[in-house]
PDB file of C-alpha atoms in Angstrom:
ATOM      1  CA  MET A   1       9.529   3.868   1.057  1.00  0.00           C
ATOM      2  CA  LEU A   2       9.389   7.413   2.410  1.00  0.00           C
ATOM      3  CA  SER A   3      12.338   9.700   1.906  1.00  0.00           C
ATOM      4  CA  SER A   4      14.013  10.955   5.070  1.00  0.00           C
ATOM      5  CA  SER A   5      12.397  14.376   4.653  1.00  0.00           C
ATOM      6  CA  ASP A   6       8.918  12.914   4.061  1.00  0.00           C
ATOM      7  CA  ARG A   7       9.336  10.622   7.048  1.00  0.00           C
ATOM      8  CA  LYS A   8      10.093  13.656   9.201  1.00  0.00           C
ATOM      9  CA  ARG A   9       7.346  15.810   7.675  1.00  0.00           C
ATOM     10  CA  MET A  10       4.675  13.152   8.154  1.00  0.00           C
ATOM     11  CA  LYS A  11       5.836  12.599  11.738  1.00  0.00           C
ATOM     12  CA  PHE A  12       5.817   8.849  11.148  1.00  0.00           C
ATOM     13  CA  THR A  13       8.526   8.457  13.744  1.00  0.00           C
ATOM     14  CA  LYS A  14      11.130  10.340  15.754  1.00  0.00           C
ATOM     15  CA  VAL A  15      14.083  11.197  13.546  1.00  0.00           C
ATOM     16  CA  ILE A  16      17.257  11.575  15.549  1.00  0.00           C
ATOM     17  CA  GLY A  17      20.994  11.040  15.282  1.00  0.00           C
ATOM     18  CA  ALA A  18      22.245   7.595  14.324  1.00  0.00           C
ATOM     19  CA  ASP A  19      18.738   6.385  13.525  1.00  0.00           C
ATOM     20  CA  ASN A  20      18.380   9.050  10.860  1.00  0.00           C
ATOM     21  CA  LYS A  21      21.763   8.117   9.372  1.00  0.00           C
ATOM     22  CA  LYS A  22      20.804   4.447   9.169  1.00  0.00           C
ATOM     23  CA  TYR A  23      17.453   5.345   7.659  1.00  0.00           C
ATOM     24  CA  GLU A  24      19.117   7.408   4.948  1.00  0.00           C
ATOM     25  CA  GLU A  25      21.439   4.491   4.139  1.00  0.00           C
ATOM     26  CA  LEU A  26      18.465   2.198   3.682  1.00  0.00           C
ATOM     27  CA  TYR A  27      16.591   4.792   1.658  1.00  0.00           C
ATOM     28  CA  GLN A  28      19.524   5.129  -0.742  1.00  0.00           C
ATOM     29  CA  GLN A  29      19.532   1.348  -1.067  1.00  0.00           C
ATOM     30  CA  PHE A  30      15.841   1.564  -1.947  1.00  0.00           C
ATOM     31  CA  CYS A  31      16.514   4.301  -4.516  1.00  0.00           C
ATOM     32  CA  SER A  32      19.076   2.083  -6.246  1.00  0.00           C
ATOM     33  CA  TYR A  33      17.400  -1.330  -6.111  1.00  0.00           C
ATOM     34  CA  GLY A  34      13.766  -0.860  -5.128  1.00  0.00           C
ATOM     35  CA  TYR A  35      11.881  -3.180  -2.802  1.00  0.00           C
ATOM     36  CA  THR A  36      13.803  -6.315  -1.863  1.00  0.00           C
ATOM     37  CA  LYS A  37      13.518  -8.911   0.865  1.00  0.00           C
ATOM     38  CA  GLU A  38      16.974  -7.903   2.075  1.00  0.00           C
ATOM     39  CA  LEU A  39      15.886  -4.281   2.445  1.00  0.00           C
ATOM     40  CA  CYS A  40      12.862  -5.383   4.472  1.00  0.00           C
ATOM     41  CA  GLU A  41      15.016  -7.486   6.781  1.00  0.00           C
ATOM     42  CA  GLU A  42      17.568  -4.721   7.320  1.00  0.00           C
ATOM     43  CA  TYR A  43      14.812  -2.216   8.035  1.00  0.00           C
ATOM     44  CA  ALA A  44      13.128  -4.650  10.426  1.00  0.00           C
ATOM     45  CA  ASP A  45      16.331  -5.222  12.402  1.00  0.00           C
ATOM     46  CA  ALA A  46      17.284  -1.540  12.512  1.00  0.00           C
ATOM     47  CA  PHE A  47      13.922  -0.006  13.414  1.00  0.00           C
ATOM     48  CA  VAL A  48      11.629  -2.695  14.799  1.00  0.00           C
ATOM     49  CA  ASN A  49      13.091  -6.049  15.851  1.00  0.00           C
ATOM     50  CA  ASN A  50      15.962  -4.687  17.906  1.00  0.00           C
ATOM     51  CA  VAL A  51      14.196  -1.626  19.270  1.00  0.00           C
ATOM     52  CA  LYS A  52      12.640  -1.704  22.732  1.00  0.00           C
ATOM     53  CA  LYS A  53       9.672   0.449  21.743  1.00  0.00           C
ATOM     54  CA  PRO A  54       9.509   0.661  17.950  1.00  0.00           C
ATOM     55  CA  GLU A  55       7.581   3.574  16.501  1.00  0.00           C
ATOM     56  CA  ALA A  56       4.179   2.854  14.971  1.00  0.00           C
ATOM     57  CA  GLY A  57       5.202   4.615  11.754  1.00  0.00           C
ATOM     58  CA  ASP A  58       8.188   2.331  11.301  1.00  0.00           C
ATOM     59  CA  ILE A  59       6.053  -0.766  11.871  1.00  0.00           C
ATOM     60  CA  ILE A  60       3.483   0.425   9.328  1.00  0.00           C
ATOM     61  CA  GLN A  61       6.125   1.224   6.726  1.00  0.00           C
ATOM     62  CA  LEU A  62       7.843  -2.126   7.315  1.00  0.00           C
ATOM     63  CA  ALA A  63       4.551  -3.945   6.749  1.00  0.00           C
ATOM     64  CA  ALA A  64       4.033  -2.021   3.506  1.00  0.00           C
ATOM     65  CA  MET A  65       7.535  -2.970   2.377  1.00  0.00           C
ATOM     66  CA  TYR A  66       6.894  -6.651   3.046  1.00  0.00           C
ATOM     67  CA  GLU A  67       3.660  -6.424   1.094  1.00  0.00           C
ATOM     68  CA  ALA A  68       5.605  -4.911  -1.807  1.00  0.00           C
ATOM     69  CA  VAL A  69       7.686  -8.119  -1.989  1.00  0.00           C
ATOM     70  CA  TYR A  70       4.501 -10.218  -1.634  1.00  0.00           C
ATOM     71  CA  ASP A  71       5.271 -11.424   1.881  1.00  0.00           C
ATOM     72  CA  TYR A  72       1.789 -10.916   3.321  1.00  0.00           C
ATOM     73  CA  LYS A  73       2.430 -13.181   6.301  1.00  0.00           C
ATOM     74  CA  SER A  74       5.193 -10.895   7.559  1.00  0.00           C
ATOM     75  CA  ALA A  75       3.067  -7.802   6.859  1.00  0.00           C
ATOM     76  CA  VAL A  76       0.237  -9.194   9.007  1.00  0.00           C
ATOM     77  CA  PHE A  77       2.709 -10.239  11.709  1.00  0.00           C
ATOM     78  CA  TYR A  78       4.137  -6.737  12.120  1.00  0.00           C
ATOM     79  CA  LEU A  79       0.788  -4.973  11.906  1.00  0.00           C
ATOM     80  CA  ASP A  80      -0.457  -7.235  14.696  1.00  0.00           C
ATOM     81  CA  MET A  81       2.035  -5.441  16.928  1.00  0.00           C
ATOM     82  CA  LEU A  82      -0.215  -2.384  16.705  1.00  0.00           C
ATOM     83  CA  ALA A  83      -3.533  -4.146  17.245  1.00  0.00           C
ATOM     84  CA  GLU A  84      -3.855  -3.067  20.893  1.00  0.00           C
ATOM     85  CA  LYS A  85      -2.129   0.294  20.544  1.00  0.00           C
ATOM     86  CA  LYS A  86      -3.993   3.574  20.783  1.00  0.00           C
ATOM     87  CA  LEU A  87      -3.428   5.227  17.433  1.00  0.00           C
ATOM     88  CA  SER A  88      -4.980   8.382  16.034  1.00  0.00           C
ATOM     89  CA  GLY A  89      -4.981  10.685  13.036  1.00  0.00           C
ATOM     90  CA  GLU A  90      -2.690   9.986  10.104  1.00  0.00           C
ATOM     91  CA  ILE A  91      -0.900   7.107  11.821  1.00  0.00           C
ATOM     92  CA  LYS A  92      -4.177   5.294  12.496  1.00  0.00           C
ATOM     93  CA  TYR A  93      -5.389   5.921   8.958  1.00  0.00           C
ATOM     94  CA  HIS A  94      -2.255   4.402   7.412  1.00  0.00           C
ATOM     95  CA  TYR A  95      -2.454   1.493   9.833  1.00  0.00           C
ATOM     96  CA  CYS A  96      -6.051   0.845   8.772  1.00  0.00           C
ATOM     97  CA  MET A  97      -5.185   0.941   5.079  1.00  0.00           C
ATOM     98  CA  LYS A  98      -2.222  -1.393   5.413  1.00  0.00           C
ATOM     99  CA  ASN A  99      -4.076  -3.807   7.671  1.00  0.00           C
ATOM    100  CA  LEU A 100      -7.071  -4.024   5.337  1.00  0.00           C
ATOM    101  CA  ARG A 101      -4.748  -4.804   2.441  1.00  0.00           C
ATOM    102  CA  ALA A 102      -2.596  -7.297   4.330  1.00  0.00           C
ATOM    103  CA  LEU A 103      -5.544  -9.242   5.735  1.00  0.00           C
ATOM    104  CA  SER A 104      -7.313  -9.318   2.371  1.00  0.00           C
ATOM    105  CA  LEU A 105      -4.287 -10.329   0.318  1.00  0.00           C
ATOM    106  CA  SER A 106      -3.334 -13.041   2.801  1.00  0.00           C
ATOM    107  CA  GLY A 107      -6.807 -14.559   2.460  1.00  0.00           C
ATOM    108  CA  LYS A 108      -8.073 -13.590   5.921  1.00  0.00           C
ATOM    109  CA  TRP A 109     -11.262 -12.099   4.525  1.00  0.00           C
ATOM    110  CA  ARG A 110     -13.367 -12.549   7.678  1.00  0.00           C
ATOM    111  CA  ASP A 111     -10.758 -10.720   9.747  1.00  0.00           C
ATOM    112  CA  ALA A 112     -10.591  -8.056   7.047  1.00  0.00           C
ATOM    113  CA  GLU A 113     -14.369  -7.598   7.118  1.00  0.00           C
ATOM    114  CA  ASP A 114     -14.432  -7.383  10.909  1.00  0.00           C
ATOM    115  CA  PHE A 115     -11.607  -4.845  10.892  1.00  0.00           C
ATOM    116  CA  ARG A 116     -13.382  -2.765   8.255  1.00  0.00           C
ATOM    117  CA  THR A 117     -16.596  -2.785  10.276  1.00  0.00           C
ATOM    118  CA  GLU A 118     -14.740  -1.681  13.401  1.00  0.00           C
ATOM    119  CA  ASN A 119     -12.883   1.140  11.689  1.00  0.00           C
ATOM    120  CA  ILE A 120     -15.006   2.345   8.766  1.00  0.00           C
ATOM    121  CA  ASN A 121     -16.480   5.276  10.712  1.00  0.00           C
ATOM    122  CA  PHE A 122     -13.018   6.518  11.640  1.00  0.00           C
ATOM    123  CA  ILE A 123     -11.751   6.078   8.072  1.00  0.00           C
ATOM    124  CA  GLN A 124     -14.615   7.980   6.485  1.00  0.00           C
ATOM    125  CA  THR A 125     -14.655  10.727   9.116  1.00  0.00           C
ATOM    126  CA  TYR A 126     -10.890  11.200   8.856  1.00  0.00           C
ATOM    127  CA  MET A 127     -10.995  11.429   5.063  1.00  0.00           C
ATOM    128  CA  GLU A 128     -13.951  13.819   5.132  1.00  0.00           C
ATOM    129  CA  LYS A 129     -11.979  16.153   7.388  1.00  0.00           C
ATOM    130  CA  LYS A 130      -9.051  15.913   4.975  1.00  0.00           C
ATOM    131  CA  LYS A 131     -11.456  16.558   2.075  1.00  0.00           C
ATOM    132  CA  LEU A 132     -10.114  13.457   0.347  1.00  0.00           C
ATOM    133  CA  LEU A 133     -13.041  11.076   0.747  1.00  0.00           C
ATOM    134  CA  ASN A 134     -13.788  10.961  -2.979  1.00  0.00           C
ATOM    135  CA  ASP A 135     -10.225  11.313  -4.206  1.00  0.00           C
ATOM    136  CA  ASP A 136      -8.160   8.792  -2.267  1.00  0.00           C
ATOM    137  CA  VAL A 137      -7.066   5.766  -4.273  1.00  0.00           C
ATOM    138  CA  ASP A 138      -5.448   3.953  -1.330  1.00  0.00           C
ATOM    139  CA  MET A 139      -8.687   3.946   0.648  1.00  0.00           C
ATOM    140  CA  HIS A 140     -10.885   2.759  -2.203  1.00  0.00           C
ATOM    141  CA  VAL A 141      -8.430   0.044  -3.224  1.00  0.00           C
ATOM    142  CA  ALA A 142      -8.101  -1.209   0.349  1.00  0.00           C
ATOM    143  CA  LEU A 143     -11.874  -1.362   0.824  1.00  0.00           C
ATOM    144  CA  ALA A 144     -12.355  -3.019  -2.572  1.00  0.00           C
ATOM    145  CA  LEU A 145      -9.791  -5.693  -1.736  1.00  0.00           C
ATOM    146  CA  VAL A 146     -11.830  -6.697   1.310  1.00  0.00           C
ATOM    147  CA  ASP A 147     -14.849  -7.376  -0.920  1.00  0.00           C
ATOM    148  CA  CYS A 148     -12.632  -9.099  -3.464  1.00  0.00           C
ATOM    149  CA  ALA A 149     -11.231 -11.411  -0.793  1.00  0.00           C
ATOM    150  CA  ALA A 150     -14.800 -12.219   0.265  1.00  0.00           C
ATOM    151  CA  LYS A 151     -15.664 -12.904  -3.415  1.00  0.00           C
ATOM    152  CA  ARG A 152     -18.130 -10.039  -3.605  1.00  0.00           C
ATOM    153  CA  PHE A 153     -16.712  -8.796  -6.850  1.00  0.00           C
ATOM    154  CA  SER A 154     -19.604  -6.540  -7.878  1.00  0.00           C
ATOM    155  CA  TYR A 155     -19.125  -4.560  -4.644  1.00  0.00           C
ATOM    156  CA  ALA A 156     -15.373  -4.421  -5.235  1.00  0.00           C
ATOM    157  CA  PHE A 157     -15.838  -2.963  -8.719  1.00  0.00           C
ATOM    158  CA  LYS A 158     -18.433  -0.505  -7.435  1.00  0.00           C
ATOM    159  CA  THR A 159     -15.989   0.724  -4.791  1.00  0.00           C
ATOM    160  CA  MET A 160     -13.293   1.218  -7.439  1.00  0.00           C
ATOM    161  CA  ASN A 161     -15.650   3.220  -9.649  1.00  0.00           C
ATOM    162  CA  PHE A 162     -15.510   6.394  -7.559  1.00  0.00           C
ATOM    163  CA  GLY A 163     -14.739   8.938 -10.265  1.00  0.00           C
ATOM    164  CA  TYR A 164     -11.032   9.466  -9.654  1.00  0.00           C
ATOM    165  CA  LYS A 165      -9.630  12.374 -11.672  1.00  0.00           C
ATOM    166  CA  PRO A 166      -6.150  11.693 -13.144  1.00  0.00           C
ATOM    167  CA  LYS A 167      -3.331  13.980 -12.041  1.00  0.00           C
ATOM    168  CA  GLY A 168      -1.361  14.164 -15.276  1.00  0.00           C
ATOM    169  CA  ARG A 169       0.378  11.558 -17.396  1.00  0.00           C
ATOM    170  CA  ASN A 170       2.724  10.323 -14.629  1.00  0.00           C
ATOM    171  CA  ASP A 171      -0.009   9.514 -12.123  1.00  0.00           C
ATOM    172  CA  GLU A 172       1.236   6.587 -10.017  1.00  0.00           C
ATOM    173  CA  GLN A 173      -2.003   6.489  -8.038  1.00  0.00           C
ATOM    174  CA  LEU A 174      -4.034   6.040 -11.214  1.00  0.00           C
ATOM    175  CA  LEU A 175      -1.715   3.251 -12.345  1.00  0.00           C
ATOM    176  CA  ARG A 176      -2.023   1.466  -8.999  1.00  0.00           C
ATOM    177  CA  MET A 177      -5.787   1.736  -9.275  1.00  0.00           C
ATOM    178  CA  PHE A 178      -5.705   0.118 -12.720  1.00  0.00           C
ATOM    179  CA  VAL A 179      -3.432  -2.618 -11.362  1.00  0.00           C
ATOM    180  CA  ALA A 180      -5.879  -3.325  -8.538  1.00  0.00           C
ATOM    181  CA  VAL A 181      -8.702  -3.619 -11.086  1.00  0.00           C
ATOM    182  CA  VAL A 182      -6.614  -6.150 -13.029  1.00  0.00           C
ATOM    183  CA  TYR A 183      -6.211  -8.200  -9.855  1.00  0.00           C
ATOM    184  CA  ILE A 184      -9.926  -8.081  -9.033  1.00  0.00           C
ATOM    185  CA  TYR A 185     -10.837  -9.216 -12.539  1.00  0.00           C
ATOM    186  CA  TYR A 186      -8.417 -12.121 -12.218  1.00  0.00           C
ATOM    187  CA  CYS A 187      -9.972 -13.172  -8.920  1.00  0.00           C
ATOM    188  CA  SER A 188     -13.478 -12.861 -10.371  1.00  0.00           C
ATOM    189  CA  GLY A 189     -12.696 -15.291 -13.178  1.00  0.00           C
ATOM    190  CA  ASP A 190     -13.877 -12.845 -15.853  1.00  0.00           C
ATOM    191  CA  ALA A 191     -11.371 -13.546 -18.644  1.00  0.00           C
ATOM    192  CA  GLU A 192     -12.736 -10.899 -21.004  1.00  0.00           C
ATOM    193  CA  GLY A 193     -12.780  -8.242 -18.300  1.00  0.00           C
ATOM    194  CA  LEU A 194      -9.255  -9.232 -17.270  1.00  0.00           C
ATOM    195  CA  GLU A 195      -7.960  -8.828 -20.818  1.00  0.00           C
ATOM    196  CA  GLN A 196      -9.392  -5.317 -21.101  1.00  0.00           C
ATOM    197  CA  ALA A 197      -8.182  -4.369 -17.617  1.00  0.00           C
ATOM    198  CA  VAL A 198      -4.631  -5.392 -18.566  1.00  0.00           C
ATOM    199  CA  ILE A 199      -4.860  -3.286 -21.731  1.00  0.00           C
ATOM    200  CA  ASN A 200      -6.026  -0.300 -19.681  1.00  0.00           C
ATOM    201  CA  ALA A 201      -3.220  -0.680 -17.145  1.00  0.00           C
ATOM    202  CA  ARG A 202      -0.556  -1.001 -19.826  1.00  0.00           C
ATOM    203  CA  SER A 203      -1.978   1.990 -21.702  1.00  0.00           C
ATOM    204  CA  CYS A 204      -1.774   4.020 -18.495  1.00  0.00           C
ATOM    205  CA  LEU A 205       1.858   3.021 -18.034  1.00  0.00           C
ATOM    206  CA  LYS A 206       2.677   3.996 -21.622  1.00  0.00           C
ATOM    207  CA  LEU A 207       1.588   7.555 -20.817  1.00  0.00           C
ATOM    208  CA  PHE A 208       4.478   7.955 -18.371  1.00  0.00           C
ATOM    209  CA  ASN A 209       7.321  10.060 -19.706  1.00  0.00           C
ATOM    210  CA  GLU A 210       9.405  10.068 -16.536  1.00  0.00           C
ATOM    211  CA  PHE A 211      10.023   7.807 -13.561  1.00  0.00           C
ATOM    212  CA  ARG A 212      11.291   8.540 -10.063  1.00  0.00           C
ATOM    213  CA  PHE A 213      13.827   5.701 -10.037  1.00  0.00           C
ATOM    214  CA  THR A 214      15.762   3.738 -12.645  1.00  0.00           C
ATOM    215  CA  TRP A 215      13.905   0.566 -11.658  1.00  0.00           C
ATOM    216  CA  SER A 216      10.410   2.114 -11.624  1.00  0.00           C
ATOM    217  CA  LYS A 217       9.300   1.224 -15.163  1.00  0.00           C
ATOM    218  CA  GLU A 218      10.287  -2.423 -14.844  1.00  0.00           C
ATOM    219  CA  TYR A 219       8.677  -2.545 -11.408  1.00  0.00           C
ATOM    220  CA  TYR A 220       5.384  -1.143 -12.700  1.00  0.00           C
ATOM    221  CA  GLU A 221       5.418  -3.570 -15.623  1.00  0.00           C
ATOM    222  CA  SER A 222       5.835  -6.420 -13.155  1.00  0.00           C
ATOM    223  CA  LEU A 223       2.934  -5.099 -11.068  1.00  0.00           C
ATOM    224  CA  VAL A 224       0.608  -5.362 -14.062  1.00  0.00           C
ATOM    225  CA  GLU A 225       1.917  -8.805 -15.032  1.00  0.00           C
ATOM    226  CA  ASN A 226       1.662 -10.156 -11.505  1.00  0.00           C
ATOM    227  CA  ALA A 227      -1.842  -8.748 -11.001  1.00  0.00           C
ATOM    228  CA  ALA A 228      -2.903 -10.474 -14.233  1.00  0.00           C
ATOM    229  CA  ASN A 229      -1.772 -13.722 -12.596  1.00  0.00           C
ATOM    230  CA  GLY A 230      -3.495 -13.138  -9.271  1.00  0.00           C
ATOM    231  CA  ILE A 231      -0.639 -11.557  -7.334  1.00  0.00           C
ATOM    232  CA  LEU A 232      -0.954  -8.044  -5.971  1.00  0.00           C
TER     233      LEU A 232
END
């Protein structure tokens, strides 16, 4: 979940008055307890369900929060609200990433493939302009999950092998990449590859010497364990 300052900086939504106060309350709840179904529901009611014209950024973040508690059905439901909207730039990019993940993880691989085909030119062009095409974990994981959902595991692994350069010992992006590889190995049925992928992910986590929140370490440990059992 974005901090209030990051939410404003990224222009995910309009930040004004009472809305900003409520957002900060929810963010502090997130800082204390992490992702919970209750947090998702409160966020949904405050910024989407009971808002006449909810902001695209809030819808995208809500979908990501539901995915974090493994409620892919709700993630797809909220992202569908943006299907006919004209989005551009960073907002569209984040929408594409979250939609690819949600469709893939919910088993809608044909829809995921169609969506990728429709938006791949935008995704690649946008990332080239940002000079992040070969250094963005979110994009490569999202695209790999589409192939994984379609059971094209060799393509999924090829997509993940893009030469990412670690950013120090507390690199959350690197850890999430390792977790995604664990999940793909589970789905592929390669028991030996899965065992090594789990070792790699746990070794990456052991490198961490600091965490952003008190619940972060336990949360990351659960990510690895769940991925090893086919839950991402």
